[in-house]
């Protein structure tokens, strides 16, 4: 028995290769989504999508040659990946075709070798986050997630300026291609069968592999700021991954928020600050570096944390004496969250150690930094000692 898994292209018969058409013609049974079977005659037809149902029909159809039609290309976000292991009872061949990415870019007369790809079709995804950190991103929409949902999420994150090219019903008679900024397409009415090419002229791109900002790069005013040497160590201790959600509690100038936003290029950073002057500084520093994945939350913690999404990482630069409440608020949302808490006074250090022990962070790590800079004094150079800072980090092992 031979089973051909055949790429049907975006969907219309005109988009199929001659090899694909030949495989359909030579098969006694054809299996696939109902829209892909339209117009096929003289064959046993099985309108199925689920891999296990496809495998069962192929085994039981009684035909020596079976064709399974898959939309797009068999190697690009295709159901073929899950189907292959279920067909060990037959000889299997894969027939490639034109993917929705190739089709849309051809319609737009643009190359696709530099495009980052993500699927939001029936799976967990972070399409807006990937668009944040890439200049060109292809998004395959579908199910309950459509192009207008993507436009809305981008606009809500401050990326309403991103240009979207939406290809709807590619290769079908009612094909439609619409372009506009995310903000302009929020109220669009796009069907489920659509593909999107997003172009972001200001992606979140970290120019170096490690934290790189100098204190002089940031606007400061009179607001306290975590100095660059301590900031670099704190970011390292946070162990931020690209898709993480980060809380910066007592954000001050936003210096840690800015570095965290570079590290979490496809994630979100929430800078919580109760002082209005400091919150405005964070806004300015966010705009200076184009880091729209930072959201400034005005208010005091822990009250201001209630409506925030669960954090993966929490940095506490200032707690106003409410560290235990802040940590409990984060742990309620994510029992495995990782904390980094900086302390300048012995009292704060003692309270941090107490809270870490109380809340089950037995593997806590503590490092004390004493940094001395050199400053010029006339024709001499003087040693300028900075305040010692304790950096405590860890995560709970329960939950």
Coordinates of C-alpha atoms in Angstrom, one line a residue:
X1 CA 0.0 0.0 0.0
X2 CA 1.3 3.5 -0.9
X3 CA 0.2 6.7 0.7
X4 CA 1.0 10.1 -0.9
X5 CA 0.9 13.1 1.5
X6 CA 0.3 15.8 -1.1
X7 CA 0.7 19.6 -0.7
X8 CA -2.3 21.3 -2.2
X9 CA -0.9 24.8 -2.0
X10 CA -2.9 27.6 -0.5
X11 CA -6.1 25.8 -1.5
X12 CA -7.0 26.3 -5.1
X13 CA -6.4 23.6 -7.7
X14 CA -4.4 26.0 -9.8
X15 CA -1.8 26.2 -7.1
X16 CA -1.0 22.4 -7.1
X17 CA 2.1 21.1 -8.9
X18 CA 1.9 18.6 -11.7
X19 CA 3.3 15.9 -9.4
X20 CA 0.6 16.7 -6.8
X21 CA -2.2 16.4 -9.5
X22 CA -0.7 13.1 -10.7
X23 CA -0.7 11.7 -7.2
X24 CA -4.4 12.6 -6.9
X25 CA -5.2 11.0 -10.3
X26 CA -3.4 7.8 -9.5
X27 CA -5.1 7.3 -6.1
X28 CA -8.2 5.3 -5.5
X29 CA -9.0 7.3 -2.3
X30 CA -8.4 10.9 -1.4
X31 CA -8.5 12.2 2.2
X32 CA -8.4 15.8 3.4
X33 CA -10.3 18.9 4.5
X34 CA -13.6 19.3 2.7
X35 CA -12.5 22.4 0.9
X36 CA -9.6 20.6 -0.6
X37 CA -11.8 17.7 -2.0
X38 CA -14.0 20.1 -3.9
X39 CA -14.1 19.2 -7.6
X40 CA -12.5 15.7 -7.3
X41 CA -14.6 13.0 -8.9
X42 CA -14.4 9.3 -9.4
X43 CA -12.6 8.6 -6.1
X44 CA -13.5 7.5 -2.6
X45 CA -13.5 10.8 -0.7
X46 CA -13.0 11.2 3.0
X47 CA -13.4 14.7 4.4
X48 CA -11.2 14.4 7.5
X49 CA -8.7 16.6 9.3
X50 CA -7.7 14.8 12.5
X51 CA -4.5 12.7 12.0
X52 CA -5.8 9.6 13.7
X53 CA -9.0 9.6 11.6
X54 CA -6.9 10.1 8.4
X55 CA -4.7 7.1 9.3
X56 CA -7.7 4.9 10.1
X57 CA -9.5 5.8 6.8
X58 CA -6.3 5.2 4.8
X59 CA -5.9 1.7 6.5
X60 CA -9.5 0.7 6.0
X61 CA -10.4 2.2 2.6
X62 CA -9.4 -0.9 0.6
X63 CA -7.3 1.0 -1.9
X64 CA -3.7 0.3 -2.9
X65 CA -3.0 4.0 -3.6
X66 CA -4.2 6.7 -1.2
X67 CA -3.7 10.4 -1.4
X68 CA -3.9 12.7 1.7
X69 CA -4.2 16.4 0.7
X70 CA -2.7 18.9 3.0
X71 CA -3.0 22.7 2.5
X72 CA 0.1 24.7 1.8
X73 CA 3.3 22.8 1.9
X74 CA 3.9 19.5 3.7
X75 CA 6.9 21.0 5.5
X76 CA 5.5 24.3 6.7
X77 CA 3.1 24.2 9.7
X78 CA 1.5 21.2 8.2
X79 CA -0.6 18.4 9.7
X80 CA 1.8 16.0 7.9
X81 CA 4.2 16.3 10.8
X82 CA 1.7 14.5 13.2
X83 CA 0.6 12.1 10.5
X84 CA 3.9 10.5 9.5
X85 CA 4.3 8.4 12.7
X86 CA 0.7 7.0 12.3
X87 CA 1.4 5.5 8.8
X88 CA 4.0 2.9 9.6
X89 CA 1.7 0.3 7.9
X90 CA 2.3 1.7 4.4
X91 CA 4.9 3.1 2.0
X92 CA 4.7 6.9 2.4
X93 CA 5.9 9.6 0.1
X94 CA 5.6 13.4 0.6
X95 CA 4.9 15.7 -2.4
X96 CA 5.9 19.3 -1.6
X97 CA 4.0 22.4 -2.8
X98 CA 3.5 26.1 -2.5
X99 CA 3.2 27.4 1.1
X100 CA 1.1 30.3 2.1
X101 CA 4.3 32.2 2.9
X102 CA 5.6 31.8 -0.6
X103 CA 2.3 32.6 -2.2
X104 CA 1.7 35.8 -0.2
X105 CA 5.2 37.1 -0.8
X106 CA 4.9 36.4 -4.5
X107 CA 1.7 38.4 -4.6
X108 CA 3.5 41.2 -2.9
X109 CA 6.6 40.9 -5.1
X110 CA 8.9 40.6 -2.1
X111 CA 11.5 38.1 -1.1
X112 CA 10.9 35.8 1.9
X113 CA 14.3 34.5 2.8
X114 CA 14.6 37.0 5.7
X115 CA 11.1 36.5 7.1
X116 CA 10.6 35.0 10.6
X117 CA 7.6 32.6 10.6
X118 CA 5.1 31.9 13.4
X119 CA 1.7 30.1 13.3
X120 CA -1.3 31.3 15.4
X121 CA -3.5 28.7 13.8
X122 CA -5.0 26.5 16.5
X123 CA -2.0 26.6 18.8
X124 CA -0.4 28.7 21.6
X125 CA 1.6 31.5 20.2
X126 CA 3.1 34.9 20.8
X127 CA 2.8 36.4 17.4
X128 CA 2.8 40.0 18.6
X129 CA 5.9 39.3 20.6
X130 CA 7.7 37.9 17.6
X131 CA 6.7 40.9 15.5
X132 CA 8.2 43.1 18.3
X133 CA 11.6 41.7 17.8
X134 CA 11.7 41.0 14.0
X135 CA 11.7 43.3 11.1
X136 CA 9.6 41.0 8.9
X137 CA 7.3 38.3 10.4
X138 CA 4.9 36.0 8.7
X139 CA 1.9 34.9 10.8
X140 CA -0.5 32.1 9.8
X141 CA -3.9 32.9 11.3
X142 CA -6.8 30.6 11.8
X143 CA -9.5 29.3 14.1
X144 CA -10.5 31.8 16.6
X145 CA -7.5 34.0 16.0
X146 CA -7.8 36.3 12.9
X147 CA -5.9 39.1 11.4
X148 CA -7.9 41.8 13.1
X149 CA -7.1 40.1 16.5
X150 CA -3.4 40.4 15.7
X151 CA -3.9 44.1 14.7
X152 CA -5.7 44.8 18.0
X153 CA -3.0 43.1 20.1
X154 CA -0.2 45.0 18.3
X155 CA -2.0 48.3 18.8
X156 CA -2.6 47.6 22.5
X157 CA 1.1 47.0 22.9
X158 CA 2.0 50.3 21.3
X159 CA 2.9 48.8 17.9
X160 CA 0.0 50.3 16.0
X161 CA 2.6 51.6 13.5
X162 CA 3.6 48.1 12.2
X163 CA 2.5 47.6 8.6
X164 CA 0.4 44.5 7.9
X165 CA -0.2 42.8 4.6
X166 CA -3.2 40.4 4.9
X167 CA -3.7 37.7 2.3
X168 CA -7.2 36.3 2.6
X169 CA -8.3 33.1 0.7
X170 CA -5.1 33.0 -1.3
X171 CA -5.5 31.2 -4.7
X172 CA -9.3 31.2 -4.5
X173 CA -11.6 33.3 -6.7
X174 CA -12.4 35.6 -3.8
X175 CA -8.7 36.2 -2.9
X176 CA -8.2 39.5 -1.2
X177 CA -5.0 41.3 -0.2
X178 CA -5.3 44.3 2.2
X179 CA -2.5 46.4 3.6
X180 CA -2.4 49.0 6.3
X181 CA -0.9 49.7 9.8
X182 CA -2.1 47.6 12.6
X183 CA -4.0 50.5 14.0
X184 CA -5.8 51.0 10.7
X185 CA -6.8 47.3 10.5
X186 CA -8.1 46.9 14.0
X187 CA -11.7 47.1 12.8
X188 CA -11.1 44.9 9.7
X189 CA -13.2 41.9 9.1
X190 CA -10.9 39.2 7.9
X191 CA -11.8 35.5 7.4
X192 CA -10.1 32.6 9.2
X193 CA -8.2 31.5 6.1
X194 CA -5.7 34.3 6.0
X195 CA -1.9 34.9 6.2
X196 CA -0.2 38.1 7.4
X197 CA 3.2 39.6 6.6
X198 CA 4.1 42.2 9.3
X199 CA 6.9 44.8 8.8
X200 CA 8.3 46.5 11.8
X201 CA 10.8 49.2 11.1
X202 CA 11.8 49.5 14.8
X203 CA 12.2 45.9 16.2
X204 CA 13.6 45.2 19.7
X205 CA 17.1 44.2 18.9
X206 CA 19.8 43.8 21.5
X207 CA 23.0 45.1 19.9
X208 CA 25.2 43.0 22.2
X209 CA 24.8 39.6 23.8
X210 CA 25.0 41.1 27.3
X211 CA 23.6 44.2 29.0
X212 CA 25.2 47.1 27.4
X213 CA 23.7 50.4 28.4
X214 CA 25.9 53.0 30.2
X215 CA 24.3 55.2 32.8
X216 CA 24.8 58.2 30.6
X217 CA 22.6 56.5 27.9
X218 CA 19.6 56.9 30.1
X219 CA 17.6 60.0 31.2
X220 CA 17.7 60.2 35.0
X221 CA 16.8 63.5 36.6
X222 CA 16.7 63.2 40.4
X223 CA 15.3 59.7 40.4
X224 CA 17.4 56.9 41.9
X225 CA 18.9 54.5 39.4
X226 CA 20.4 51.0 39.5
X227 CA 24.0 51.7 38.3
X228 CA 25.2 49.9 35.2
X229 CA 27.6 47.4 36.9
X230 CA 24.9 46.3 39.4
X231 CA 22.3 46.4 36.7
X232 CA 24.3 44.0 34.5
X233 CA 24.7 41.6 37.4
X234 CA 21.0 41.9 38.3
X235 CA 19.9 41.1 34.7
X236 CA 22.2 38.1 34.6
X237 CA 20.7 36.8 37.9
X238 CA 17.2 37.2 36.5
X239 CA 18.0 34.8 33.7
X240 CA 15.4 36.3 31.3
X241 CA 14.3 34.3 28.3
X242 CA 13.0 36.0 25.1
X243 CA 9.3 35.2 25.8
X244 CA 9.2 36.1 29.5
X245 CA 6.9 38.4 31.3
X246 CA 9.0 40.6 33.7
X247 CA 7.9 42.8 36.6
X248 CA 10.2 45.7 37.6
X249 CA 8.8 46.8 41.0
X250 CA 9.9 50.2 42.1
X251 CA 11.3 50.8 38.6
X252 CA 12.7 54.3 39.2
X253 CA 14.2 55.6 36.0
X254 CA 13.4 52.3 34.2
X255 CA 17.0 51.3 33.7
X256 CA 16.4 47.7 34.6
X257 CA 13.1 47.7 32.6
X258 CA 15.0 48.9 29.5
X259 CA 17.6 46.1 29.9
X260 CA 14.9 43.5 30.6
X261 CA 13.0 44.7 27.6
X262 CA 16.0 44.0 25.3
X263 CA 16.4 40.6 26.9
X264 CA 12.6 39.7 26.6
X265 CA 12.3 40.9 23.0
X266 CA 9.2 38.8 22.4
X267 CA 7.9 39.2 25.9
X268 CA 6.5 42.0 28.1
X269 CA 8.0 44.1 30.8
X270 CA 5.8 45.9 33.4
X271 CA 7.5 48.8 35.1
X272 CA 5.7 49.5 38.4
X273 CA 6.3 53.0 39.8
X274 CA 4.3 55.1 42.3
X275 CA 6.2 58.4 41.8
X276 CA 4.8 60.3 38.8
X277 CA 8.1 62.0 38.0
X278 CA 9.8 58.7 37.8
X279 CA 7.0 57.2 35.7
X280 CA 7.5 60.0 33.2
X281 CA 11.2 59.2 33.1
X282 CA 10.4 55.6 32.3
X283 CA 8.1 56.7 29.5
X284 CA 10.9 58.9 28.1
X285 CA 13.5 56.1 28.3
X286 CA 11.1 53.6 26.8
X287 CA 10.5 56.0 23.8
X288 CA 14.3 56.7 23.5
X289 CA 15.1 53.1 22.8
X290 CA 11.8 52.3 21.0
X291 CA 10.9 49.6 23.6
X292 CA 7.2 49.4 23.3
X293 CA 7.2 46.0 25.0
X294 CA 7.5 48.0 28.3
X295 CA 4.3 49.0 29.9
X296 CA 4.5 51.7 32.6
X297 CA 2.2 50.9 35.6
X298 CA 1.5 53.9 37.8
X299 CA 0.8 52.9 41.4
X300 CA 2.2 51.3 44.5
X301 CA 2.9 47.6 44.9
X302 CA 1.4 45.2 45.7
X303 CA -2.0 46.9 44.8
X304 CA -0.8 47.8 41.3
X305 CA 0.1 44.2 40.6
X306 CA -3.4 42.8 40.9
X307 CA -4.3 43.2 37.2
X308 CA -0.9 42.3 35.7
X309 CA -0.3 39.0 33.9
X310 CA 1.6 36.3 35.8
X311 CA 5.3 37.1 35.8
X312 CA 8.2 34.7 34.9
X313 CA 10.7 37.1 36.5
X314 CA 10.4 39.8 39.2
X315 CA 13.0 42.4 39.9
X316 CA 12.5 44.5 43.1
X317 CA 14.5 47.7 43.2
X318 CA 12.2 49.4 45.8
X319 CA 9.5 47.8 48.0
X320 CA 8.6 50.7 50.4
X321 CA 8.7 48.1 53.2
X322 CA 6.2 45.8 51.6
X323 CA 8.5 43.1 50.1
X324 CA 6.7 40.1 51.6
X325 CA 3.4 41.3 50.2
X326 CA 5.0 41.9 46.8
X327 CA 6.6 38.5 46.7
X328 CA 3.3 36.8 47.8
X329 CA 1.4 38.6 45.0
X330 CA 3.8 37.3 42.4
X331 CA 3.9 33.8 43.8
X332 CA 0.1 33.6 43.8
X333 CA 0.2 34.2 40.0
X334 CA 3.2 31.9 39.3
X335 CA 4.5 29.6 42.1
X336 CA 7.7 29.1 40.1
X337 CA 8.6 32.8 39.5
X338 CA 12.2 33.9 39.9
X339 CA 13.1 36.9 42.0
X340 CA 16.0 39.3 42.1
X341 CA 16.0 41.8 45.0
X342 CA 18.6 44.6 45.4
X343 CA 19.4 46.0 48.8
X344 CA 21.4 49.0 49.8
X345 CA 20.7 49.1 53.5
X346 CA 21.3 46.4 56.1
X347 CA 17.6 46.6 57.1
X348 CA 16.4 45.8 53.6
X349 CA 19.0 43.0 53.3
X350 CA 17.7 41.5 56.5
X351 CA 14.1 41.7 55.4
X352 CA 15.0 40.2 52.0
X353 CA 16.7 37.2 53.6
X354 CA 13.7 36.8 55.9
X355 CA 11.2 36.8 53.1
X356 CA 13.3 34.4 50.9
X357 CA 13.5 31.9 53.8
X358 CA 9.8 32.3 54.7
X359 CA 8.5 31.8 51.2
X360 CA 10.6 28.7 50.4
X361 CA 13.4 29.9 48.3
X362 CA 16.0 27.6 49.9
X363 CA 18.4 27.9 47.0
X364 CA 18.7 31.7 47.3
X365 CA 21.9 33.2 46.0
X366 CA 23.4 36.4 47.5
X367 CA 26.2 38.5 46.1
X368 CA 27.5 41.8 47.4
X369 CA 29.0 44.3 44.9
X370 CA 31.4 47.0 45.8
X371 CA 32.2 49.0 42.8
X372 CA 34.8 51.8 42.6
X373 CA 34.9 54.1 39.6
X374 CA 37.6 56.5 38.5
X375 CA 36.8 60.2 38.1
X376 CA 39.0 63.0 36.9
X377 CA 40.0 65.8 39.3
X378 CA 42.0 68.3 37.4
X379 CA 45.2 66.5 36.2
X380 CA 44.6 63.7 38.7
X381 CA 42.4 60.7 38.7
X382 CA 40.5 59.8 41.9
X383 CA 38.9 56.6 43.1
X384 CA 35.2 57.1 43.6
X385 CA 33.6 54.3 45.6
X386 CA 30.0 53.5 45.0
X387 CA 27.6 52.3 47.7
X388 CA 27.8 48.5 48.3
X389 CA 24.7 46.7 46.9
X390 CA 23.5 43.2 47.8
X391 CA 21.8 41.2 45.0
X392 CA 19.7 38.3 46.2
X393 CA 18.1 35.9 43.7
X394 CA 16.2 32.7 43.8
X395 CA 13.0 30.9 43.0
X396 CA 10.7 28.7 45.0
X397 CA 10.8 24.9 44.4
X398 CA 7.2 24.3 45.3
X399 CA 4.2 24.7 43.1

